[in-house]
XYZ file of C-alpha atoms in Angstrom:
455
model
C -225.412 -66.047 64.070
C -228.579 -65.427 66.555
C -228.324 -63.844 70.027
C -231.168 -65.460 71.676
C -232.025 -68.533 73.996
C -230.198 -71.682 74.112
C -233.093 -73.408 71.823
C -233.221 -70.821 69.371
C -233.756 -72.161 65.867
C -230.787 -73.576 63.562
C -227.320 -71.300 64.137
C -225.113 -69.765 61.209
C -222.557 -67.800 61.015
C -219.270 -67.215 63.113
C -218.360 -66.131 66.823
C -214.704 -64.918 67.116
C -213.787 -65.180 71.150
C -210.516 -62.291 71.103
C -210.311 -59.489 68.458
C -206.051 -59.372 67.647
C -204.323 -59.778 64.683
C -205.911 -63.751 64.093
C -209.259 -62.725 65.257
C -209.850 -59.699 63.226
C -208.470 -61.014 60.556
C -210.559 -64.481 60.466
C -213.858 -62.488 61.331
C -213.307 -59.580 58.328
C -212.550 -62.171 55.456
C -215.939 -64.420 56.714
C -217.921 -61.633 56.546
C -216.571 -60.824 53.070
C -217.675 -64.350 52.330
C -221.172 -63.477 53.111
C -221.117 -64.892 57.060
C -222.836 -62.771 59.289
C -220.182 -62.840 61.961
C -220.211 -61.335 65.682
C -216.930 -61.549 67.794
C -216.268 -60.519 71.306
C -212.893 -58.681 73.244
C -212.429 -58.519 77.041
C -210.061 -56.097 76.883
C -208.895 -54.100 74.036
C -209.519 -54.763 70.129
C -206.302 -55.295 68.483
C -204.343 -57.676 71.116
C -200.985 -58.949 71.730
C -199.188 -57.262 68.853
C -201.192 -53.825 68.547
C -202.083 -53.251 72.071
C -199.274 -54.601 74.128
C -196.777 -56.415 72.091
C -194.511 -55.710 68.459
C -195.860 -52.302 67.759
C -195.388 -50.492 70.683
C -192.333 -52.362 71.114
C -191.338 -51.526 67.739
C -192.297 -47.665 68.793
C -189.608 -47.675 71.995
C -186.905 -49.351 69.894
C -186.903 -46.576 67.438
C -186.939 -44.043 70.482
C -183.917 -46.371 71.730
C -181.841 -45.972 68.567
C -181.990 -42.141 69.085
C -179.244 -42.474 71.894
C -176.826 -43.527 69.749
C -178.200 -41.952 66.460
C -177.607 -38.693 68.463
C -173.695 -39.743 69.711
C -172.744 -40.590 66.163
C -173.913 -37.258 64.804
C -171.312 -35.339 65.857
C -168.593 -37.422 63.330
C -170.915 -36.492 60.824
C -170.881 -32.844 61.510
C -173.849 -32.101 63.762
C -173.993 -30.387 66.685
C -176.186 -31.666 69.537
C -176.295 -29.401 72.470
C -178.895 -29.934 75.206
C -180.004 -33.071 74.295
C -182.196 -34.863 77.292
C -184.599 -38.143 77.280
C -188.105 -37.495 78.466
C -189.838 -41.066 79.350
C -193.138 -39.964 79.972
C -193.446 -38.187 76.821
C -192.062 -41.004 74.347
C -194.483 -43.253 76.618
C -197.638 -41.245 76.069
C -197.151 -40.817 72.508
C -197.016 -44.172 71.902
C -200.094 -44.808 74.078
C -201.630 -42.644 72.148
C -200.921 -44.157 69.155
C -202.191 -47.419 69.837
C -205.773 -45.793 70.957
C -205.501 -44.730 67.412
C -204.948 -47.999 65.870
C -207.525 -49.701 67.992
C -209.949 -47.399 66.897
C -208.675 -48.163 63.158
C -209.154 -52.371 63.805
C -212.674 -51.559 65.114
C -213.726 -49.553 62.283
C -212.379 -52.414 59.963
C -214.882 -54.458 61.708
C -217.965 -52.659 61.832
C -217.281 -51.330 58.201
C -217.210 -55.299 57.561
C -220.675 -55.843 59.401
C -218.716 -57.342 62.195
C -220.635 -57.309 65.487
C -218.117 -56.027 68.085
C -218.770 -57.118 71.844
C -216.623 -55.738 74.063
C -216.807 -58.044 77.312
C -216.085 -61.407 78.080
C -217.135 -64.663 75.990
C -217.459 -68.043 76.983
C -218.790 -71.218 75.632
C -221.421 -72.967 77.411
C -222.786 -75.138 74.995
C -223.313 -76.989 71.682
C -222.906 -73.896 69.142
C -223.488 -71.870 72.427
C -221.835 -68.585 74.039
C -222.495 -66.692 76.819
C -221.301 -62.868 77.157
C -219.970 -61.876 80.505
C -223.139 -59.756 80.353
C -225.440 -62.911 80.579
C -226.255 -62.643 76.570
C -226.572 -65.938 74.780
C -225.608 -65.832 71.569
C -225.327 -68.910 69.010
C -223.092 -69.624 65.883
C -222.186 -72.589 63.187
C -218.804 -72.045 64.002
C -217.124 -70.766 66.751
C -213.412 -69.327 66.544
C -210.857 -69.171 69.412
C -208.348 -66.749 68.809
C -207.875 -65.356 72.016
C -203.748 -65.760 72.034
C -201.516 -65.842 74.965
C -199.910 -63.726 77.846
C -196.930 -63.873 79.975
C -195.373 -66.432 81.575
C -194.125 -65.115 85.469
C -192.199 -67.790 87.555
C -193.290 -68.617 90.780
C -191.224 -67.883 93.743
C -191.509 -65.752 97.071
C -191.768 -62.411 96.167
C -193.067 -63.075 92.322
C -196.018 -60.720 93.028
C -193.190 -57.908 92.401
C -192.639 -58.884 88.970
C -193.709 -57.289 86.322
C -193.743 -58.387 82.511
C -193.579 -56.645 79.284
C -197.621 -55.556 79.239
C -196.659 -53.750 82.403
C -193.322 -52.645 81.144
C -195.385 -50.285 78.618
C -196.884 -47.894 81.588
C -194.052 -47.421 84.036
C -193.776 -44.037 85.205
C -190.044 -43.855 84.602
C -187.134 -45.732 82.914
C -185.711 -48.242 85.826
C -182.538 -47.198 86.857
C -181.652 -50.619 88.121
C -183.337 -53.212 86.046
C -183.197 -57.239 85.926
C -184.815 -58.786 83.372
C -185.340 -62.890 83.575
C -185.544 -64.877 80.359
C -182.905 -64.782 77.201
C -185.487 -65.075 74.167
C -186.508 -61.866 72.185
C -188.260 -59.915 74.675
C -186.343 -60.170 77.504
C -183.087 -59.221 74.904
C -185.580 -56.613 73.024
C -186.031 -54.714 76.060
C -182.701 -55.185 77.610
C -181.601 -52.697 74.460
C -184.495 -50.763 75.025
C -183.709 -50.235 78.508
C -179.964 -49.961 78.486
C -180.152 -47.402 76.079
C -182.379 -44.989 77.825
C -179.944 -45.082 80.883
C -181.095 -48.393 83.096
C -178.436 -50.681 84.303
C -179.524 -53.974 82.829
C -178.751 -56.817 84.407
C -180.399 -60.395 82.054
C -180.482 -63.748 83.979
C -181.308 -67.025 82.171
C -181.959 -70.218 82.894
C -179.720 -71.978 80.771
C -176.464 -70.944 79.141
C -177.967 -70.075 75.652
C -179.885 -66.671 74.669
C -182.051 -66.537 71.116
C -181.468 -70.565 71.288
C -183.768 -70.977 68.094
C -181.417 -68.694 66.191
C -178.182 -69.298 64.916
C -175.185 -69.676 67.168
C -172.730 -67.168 65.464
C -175.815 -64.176 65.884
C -176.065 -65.206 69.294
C -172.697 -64.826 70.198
C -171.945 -62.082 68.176
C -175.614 -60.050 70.326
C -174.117 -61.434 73.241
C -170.577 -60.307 72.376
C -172.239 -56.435 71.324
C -174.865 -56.084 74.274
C -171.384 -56.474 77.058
C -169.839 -54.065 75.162
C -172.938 -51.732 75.444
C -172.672 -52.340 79.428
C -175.548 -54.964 79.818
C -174.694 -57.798 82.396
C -175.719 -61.557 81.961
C -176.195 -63.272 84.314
C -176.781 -67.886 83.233
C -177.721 -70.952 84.707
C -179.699 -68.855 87.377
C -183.373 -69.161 89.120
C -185.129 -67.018 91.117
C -184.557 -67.564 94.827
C -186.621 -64.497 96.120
C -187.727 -61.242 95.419
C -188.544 -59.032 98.524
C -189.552 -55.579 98.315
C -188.282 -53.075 100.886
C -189.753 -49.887 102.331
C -188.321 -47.011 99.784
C -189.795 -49.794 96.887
C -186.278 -51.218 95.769
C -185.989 -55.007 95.527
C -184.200 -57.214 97.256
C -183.163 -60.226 95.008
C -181.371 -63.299 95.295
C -180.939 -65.579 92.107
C -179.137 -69.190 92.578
C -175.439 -69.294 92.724
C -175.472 -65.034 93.224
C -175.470 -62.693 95.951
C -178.739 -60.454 96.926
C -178.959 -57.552 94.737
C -181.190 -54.642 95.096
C -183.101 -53.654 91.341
C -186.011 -50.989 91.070
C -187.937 -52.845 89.033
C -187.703 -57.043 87.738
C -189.362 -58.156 84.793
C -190.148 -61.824 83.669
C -189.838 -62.713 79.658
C -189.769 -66.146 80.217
C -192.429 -67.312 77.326
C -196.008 -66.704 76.765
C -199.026 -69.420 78.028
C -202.243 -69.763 75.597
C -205.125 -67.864 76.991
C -207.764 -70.928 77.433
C -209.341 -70.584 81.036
C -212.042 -69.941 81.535
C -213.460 -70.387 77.959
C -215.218 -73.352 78.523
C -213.544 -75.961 75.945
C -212.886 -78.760 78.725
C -216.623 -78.680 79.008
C -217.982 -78.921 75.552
C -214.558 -81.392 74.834
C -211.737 -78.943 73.033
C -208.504 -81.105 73.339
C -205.743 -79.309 74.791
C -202.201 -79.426 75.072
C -199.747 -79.999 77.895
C -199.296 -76.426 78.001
C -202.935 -75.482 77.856
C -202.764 -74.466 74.265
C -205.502 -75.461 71.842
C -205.031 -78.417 69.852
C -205.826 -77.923 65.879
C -205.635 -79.961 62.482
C -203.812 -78.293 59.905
C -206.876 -76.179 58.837
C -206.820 -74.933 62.090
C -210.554 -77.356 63.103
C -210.195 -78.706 66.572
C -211.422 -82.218 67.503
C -214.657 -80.528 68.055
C -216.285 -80.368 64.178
C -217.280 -76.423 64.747
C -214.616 -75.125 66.522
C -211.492 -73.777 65.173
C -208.370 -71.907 67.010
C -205.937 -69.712 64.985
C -202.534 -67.535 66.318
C -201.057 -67.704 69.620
C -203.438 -69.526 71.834
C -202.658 -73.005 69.240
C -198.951 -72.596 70.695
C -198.028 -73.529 66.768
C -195.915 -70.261 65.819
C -196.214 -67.287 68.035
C -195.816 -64.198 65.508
C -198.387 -62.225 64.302
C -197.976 -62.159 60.740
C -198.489 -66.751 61.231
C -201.679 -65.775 63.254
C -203.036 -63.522 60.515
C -202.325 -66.158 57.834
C -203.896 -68.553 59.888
C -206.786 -66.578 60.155
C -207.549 -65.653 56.717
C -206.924 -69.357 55.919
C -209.713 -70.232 58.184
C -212.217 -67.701 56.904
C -211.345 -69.279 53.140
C -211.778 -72.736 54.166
C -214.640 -72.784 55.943
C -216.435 -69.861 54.364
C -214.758 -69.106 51.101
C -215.850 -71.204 47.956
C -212.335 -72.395 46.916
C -211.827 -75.628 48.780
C -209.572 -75.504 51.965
C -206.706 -73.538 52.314
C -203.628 -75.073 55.123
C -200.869 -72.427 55.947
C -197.171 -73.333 55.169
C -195.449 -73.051 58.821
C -192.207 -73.401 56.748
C -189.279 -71.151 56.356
C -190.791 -68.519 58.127
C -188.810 -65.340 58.936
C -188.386 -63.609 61.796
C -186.667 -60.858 63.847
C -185.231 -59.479 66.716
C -185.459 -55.836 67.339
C -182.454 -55.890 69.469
C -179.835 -53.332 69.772
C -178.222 -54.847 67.093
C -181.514 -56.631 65.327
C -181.592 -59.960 64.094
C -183.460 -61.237 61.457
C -183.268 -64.947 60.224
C -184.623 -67.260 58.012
C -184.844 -71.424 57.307
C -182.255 -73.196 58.989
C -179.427 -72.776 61.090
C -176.071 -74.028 60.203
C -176.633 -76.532 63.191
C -179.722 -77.422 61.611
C -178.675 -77.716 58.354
C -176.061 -79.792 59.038
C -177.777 -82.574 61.275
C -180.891 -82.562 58.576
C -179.123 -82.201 55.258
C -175.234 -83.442 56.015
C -173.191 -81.648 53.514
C -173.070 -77.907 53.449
C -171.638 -75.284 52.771
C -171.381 -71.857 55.156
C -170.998 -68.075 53.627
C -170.253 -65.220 55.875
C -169.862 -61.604 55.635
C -168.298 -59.994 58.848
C -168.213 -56.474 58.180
C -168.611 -52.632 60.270
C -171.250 -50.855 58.299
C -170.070 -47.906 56.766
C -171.973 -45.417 59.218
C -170.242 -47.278 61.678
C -166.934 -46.192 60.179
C -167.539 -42.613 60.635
C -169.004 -42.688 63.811
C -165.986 -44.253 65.086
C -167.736 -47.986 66.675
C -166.159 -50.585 66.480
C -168.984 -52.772 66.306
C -169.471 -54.698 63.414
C -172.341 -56.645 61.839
C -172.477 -60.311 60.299
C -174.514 -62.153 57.310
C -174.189 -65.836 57.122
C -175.323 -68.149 54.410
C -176.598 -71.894 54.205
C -176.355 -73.587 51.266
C -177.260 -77.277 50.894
C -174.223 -78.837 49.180
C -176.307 -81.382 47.011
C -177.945 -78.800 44.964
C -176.808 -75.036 45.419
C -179.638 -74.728 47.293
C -179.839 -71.741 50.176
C -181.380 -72.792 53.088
C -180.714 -70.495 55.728
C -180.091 -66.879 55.963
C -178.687 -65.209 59.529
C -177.952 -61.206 59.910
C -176.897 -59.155 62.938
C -176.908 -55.717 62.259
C -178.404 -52.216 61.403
C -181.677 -52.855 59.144
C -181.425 -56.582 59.507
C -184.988 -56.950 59.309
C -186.057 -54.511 56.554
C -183.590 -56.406 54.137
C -184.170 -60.203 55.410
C -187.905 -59.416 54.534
C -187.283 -59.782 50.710
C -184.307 -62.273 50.841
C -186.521 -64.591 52.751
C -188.653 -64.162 49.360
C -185.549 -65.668 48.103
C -185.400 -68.868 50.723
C -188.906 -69.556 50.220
C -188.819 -70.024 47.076
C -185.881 -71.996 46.739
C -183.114 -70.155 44.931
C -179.886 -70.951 45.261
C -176.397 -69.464 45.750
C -175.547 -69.583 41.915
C -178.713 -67.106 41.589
C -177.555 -64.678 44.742
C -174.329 -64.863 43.043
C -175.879 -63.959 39.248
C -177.771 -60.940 40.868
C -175.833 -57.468 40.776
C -174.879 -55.532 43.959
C -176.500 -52.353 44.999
C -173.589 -50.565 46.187
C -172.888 -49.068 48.511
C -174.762 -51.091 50.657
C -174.911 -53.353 53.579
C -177.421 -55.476 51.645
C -175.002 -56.338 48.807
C -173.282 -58.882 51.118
C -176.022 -60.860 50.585
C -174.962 -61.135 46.935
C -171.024 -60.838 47.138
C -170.516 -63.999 49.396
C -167.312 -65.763 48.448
């Protein structure tokens, strides 16, 4: 890699365009090859996930669960007087935090002989980028991992919206908040709202929330988040949004009265982050949806130009753009031959108020692909549930492919969903079956040991 004129002498090395989970990852594993490597962030090192995405997410869900964590301690003997919520604090401290762990990804880098550039990239030629700063700087192989950003509908009004970067920074908890969308983050932060004392109101599109999970988790977070107090609202669009002079909204959604809502948030999917990067001009195929086209090695049609994570529109979890990333760095750098990630089987989660966590296939799924099989459930209330006195109760369902024992598809709704699904997905991936769940003794007392007891 050379930073120098357009007709500098023969390129090598890597350019990374977006430092987050993919991009780091790709650009520290090539420079542990040997590749002198350079890569270049407009906004923030880390991305989505660290910056604006699962972690702080992760950070107000666990702020969330104190509202209830702090009800149910009085059945177990504890006395809670004074308690109070302070927004601004929780907020900060998670800011705070992720300063902290962008400063950590940065370090990785530069302790990896990465050069950071922290501006704008775009590619203007054969091998060829240009920094917003008028650099030119040239590479063997170029790497696109710049991921994607929220999706806001269009109607009058949509410049009110906000979406879940924004959602991070308010300066207090909405009282009165609509949320549009029914996949994970508009039903993450519907929990994370309701619980800190917003009136959630969630409108969809369609009928169908979590419509990639399976349809007895849905229903049974659908059946939970009424009983918590949050309002759905289906089959709606956004008519108009119109803000009035104390800074309420005005609303009106298809088939519905106008409502007013202090603050309305879009989480209707994420589009890949490609304008302005210059692939239509040196000949990067892209997708209907603007997203990057790639091989399975991640190559575009272009021979030196690769794409990994989010902005390929392939998977959109971090943990798939990492993967991809480090199988970049090993194919095109390593010394081991080319290494394709597995976009199989992977797990995934929910953090809503019940999580969900899930892996392989559906029952639907199953059934339509494999024909004859055979369903397992646990529908239980977790002990702690018992003594707190809710009635809400939690559910683990099994898919087992009928021809061979197989499992094929694990579903959970409940407390810890995610922590255990992490290793039983272990379990799917590799192909067990139910005779080996069955074979395996039962930590007890546990909610996990359904996963082992099904009958």
């Amino acid at each position: 890699m050379t930073t120098s004129s357009p007709s500098a002498s023969a390129p090598a090395g890597l350019f990374t365009i977006g430092i987050g989970s993919g991009g780091t990852r790709a650009s520290r594993i090539a420079a542990g090859h040997g590749a002198r490597v350079a890569a270049a962030e407009e906004y923030r090192v880390g991305g989505t996930c660290v910056i604006r995405g699962c972690v702080p997410k992760k950070m107000l869900v666990y702020g969330a669960h104190f509202a209830e964590d702090l009800e149910d301690a009085l059945s177990f003997g504890w006395s809670v007087e004074g308690k109070s919520f302070d927004w601004v604090k929780l907020r900060d401290h998670v800011q705070s935090d992720i300063t902290r762990l962008e400063g950590l990804y940065t370090q990785t880098l530069e302790n990896h002989d990465v050069t950071v550039f922290k501006e704008r990239a775009r590619i203007t030629g054969e091998h060829e980028i240009t920094l917003e700063s008028g650099r030119t700087v040239t590479a063997a192989h170029i790497l696109i991992a710049t991921g994607a950003r929220p999706h806001v509908p269009m109607c009058e009004g949509s410049e009110h919206i906000i979406t879940s970067n924004e959602a991070f920074h308010l300066d207090e908890v909405p009282r009165r908040v609509l949320i549009l969308g029914g996949g994970y983050i508009a039903n993450e932060f519907a929990g994370i709202f309701n619980q800190f004392g917003g009136k959630v109101t969630l409108a969809n599109r369609s009928d169908t929330i979590l419509r990639s999970y399976d349809e007895a988790l849905r229903d049974r977070l659908l059946q939970i988040s009424l009983t918590k107090g949050i309002e759905f609202l289906f089959n709606t669009r956004f008519e108009y949004i119109r803000r009035r002079d104390d800074g309420a909204l005005d609303v009106k959604l298809d088939g519905h009265d106008e409502r007013v809502f202090d603050v309305v948030m879009a989480a209707t999917g994420r589009i890949a982050n490609t304008e302005g990067l210059g692939l239509e001009e040196v000949g990067v195929e892209l997708g209907e949806r603007g997203e990057v086209k790639v091989d399975e090695y991640s190559k575009t049609n272009v021979d030196h130009i690769y794409a990994v994570g989010d902005v390929t529109d392939r998977v959109q979890l971090t943990p798939v753009a990492i993967r991809e990333g480090h199988a970049f760095a090993d194919t095109v750098f390593g010394k081991n031959g080319p290494v394709k990630v597995d976009h199989s089987c992977i797990p995934s989660a929910v953090f809503s108020h019940p999580p969900i966590a899930a892996v392989g296939m559906t029952e639907g799924e199953a059934r339509n692909t494999l024909g004859n099989v055979k369903v397992y459930q646990a529908d239980f209330r977790p002990m702690k549930h018992v003594v707190a006195g809710r009635s809400e109760r939690g559910l683990y369902k099994m898919v087992v492919d009928a021809a061979n024992d197989r499992v094929v598809g694990l579903h959970m709704i409940g407390p810890e969903s995610p922590e255990i699904m992490q290793m039983a997905a272990v379990a799917v991936k590799a192909g067990l079956t139910k005779a080996d769940f069955d074979a395996t003794m039962a930590i007890h007392p546990t909610m996990a040991e359904e996963l082992v007891l099904f009958k």
